[in-house]
């Protein structure tokens, strides 16, 4: 079965083609800014402008024609509505013209499923750390349940905002990482873990007030050490609580080498396995949408075709 995956929940338009569970190509084009954050309508315009060229590139690279595609999976939730609409429109246009069935896919669960596919993790606790989302997820009782999450912004959005205040454009996470490598001066920051949840807004305000008073490098280093420790602490507690012996990382912030290092150390200390896919499967990508969509289609053929910007991970029944 040939699947076309379309990802468009936020800044990235992704097009992937899979043959069964094999990823033939996984293309991405990201909306970036010189300074300032992501603007949903502009990101959607970016997707609109490049959708056909990206699709054609994917077809060229795989030597396939649109007619060869058996199903189209698109990310319909959660995300920025204008961006989700662009992806769905592309899927619909292809469906109307070529009569290819559509499968709407939840983006967060797709992150989790592709991580399991490419790392061969069987039943992990997933630390999902991306721009808009920060969740500790594990499978229990036919659903991916959220054991802990951010009470305000996602960790990536927090890093992007702090980077913006330091004068960097979007995405800011990698810039903070580069700065952090130049320091080992730890400045005490608020450490906010409430039960199994984390919160970043107080840390953000605290950091913002420190800009100009401390070297940027020290702030970047201390910021990472603090917020990553919060994530690792809650992930570890979820592993203890669920008695699971595997940790997997997902989401764009999981590209961060320091977060990866902390995750590996924690797992080693408790005799657990740590699974980290390569970056192309951590960031927003269409291979994960195609993969989950094809699994869903094998079990169920007809879907309501619409977007659902605020659907939660635990709203979704796992029937595949
Ligand atoms: P989601 O829709 O799943 O919430 P997203 O749309 O924000 O995800 P991702 O590609 O998963 O997209 O993550 C993007 C985020 O990852 C941005 O906030 C970016 O700053 C951050 N990021 C990317 N690389 C790094 C890095 N090396 N260190 C820290 N953050 C990073
Ligand atoms: Fe994502």
CSV table of N, CA and C and ligand atoms in Angstrom, one decimal, residues 7 9 107 111 128 130 133 251-252 282-284 288, ligand 2:
chain,number,residue,atom,x,y,z
A,7,UNK,N,1.7,16.7,6.6
A,7,UNK,CA,1.8,17.3,8.0
A,7,UNK,C,1.7,18.8,7.8
A,9,UNK,N,0.5,20.9,10.9
A,9,UNK,CA,-0.2,21.5,12.1
A,9,UNK,C,0.3,22.9,12.5
A,107,UNK,N,-1.8,14.4,15.4
A,107,UNK,CA,-0.4,14.7,15.3
A,107,UNK,C,0.5,14.1,16.5
A,111,UNK,N,3.4,11.2,16.6
A,111,UNK,CA,4.8,11.4,17.1
A,111,UNK,C,5.2,10.1,17.9
A,128,UNK,N,7.2,13.8,25.4
A,128,UNK,CA,6.9,14.5,24.1
A,128,UNK,C,7.1,15.9,24.4
A,130,UNK,N,7.7,19.3,22.5
A,130,UNK,CA,7.8,20.0,21.2
A,130,UNK,C,7.5,21.5,21.4
A,133,UNK,N,3.5,21.5,22.6
A,133,UNK,CA,3.2,20.4,23.5
A,133,UNK,C,4.3,20.0,24.4
A,251,UNK,N,9.2,14.9,19.6
A,251,UNK,CA,9.0,16.3,19.6
A,251,UNK,C,10.3,17.0,19.3
A,252,UNK,N,10.2,18.2,18.7
A,252,UNK,CA,11.4,19.0,18.2
A,252,UNK,C,12.4,19.3,19.3
A,282,UNK,N,11.9,13.2,15.0
A,282,UNK,CA,11.5,14.0,16.3
A,282,UNK,C,10.8,15.2,15.9
A,283,UNK,N,11.2,16.0,14.9
A,283,UNK,CA,10.5,17.2,14.6
A,283,UNK,C,9.3,16.9,13.8
A,284,UNK,N,8.5,17.9,13.6
A,284,UNK,CA,7.2,17.7,12.8
A,284,UNK,C,7.6,17.1,11.5
A,288,UNK,N,5.4,10.3,9.9
A,288,UNK,CA,4.6,9.8,11.1
A,288,UNK,C,3.1,9.8,10.8
B,2,LIG,FE1,5.0,18.1,16.5
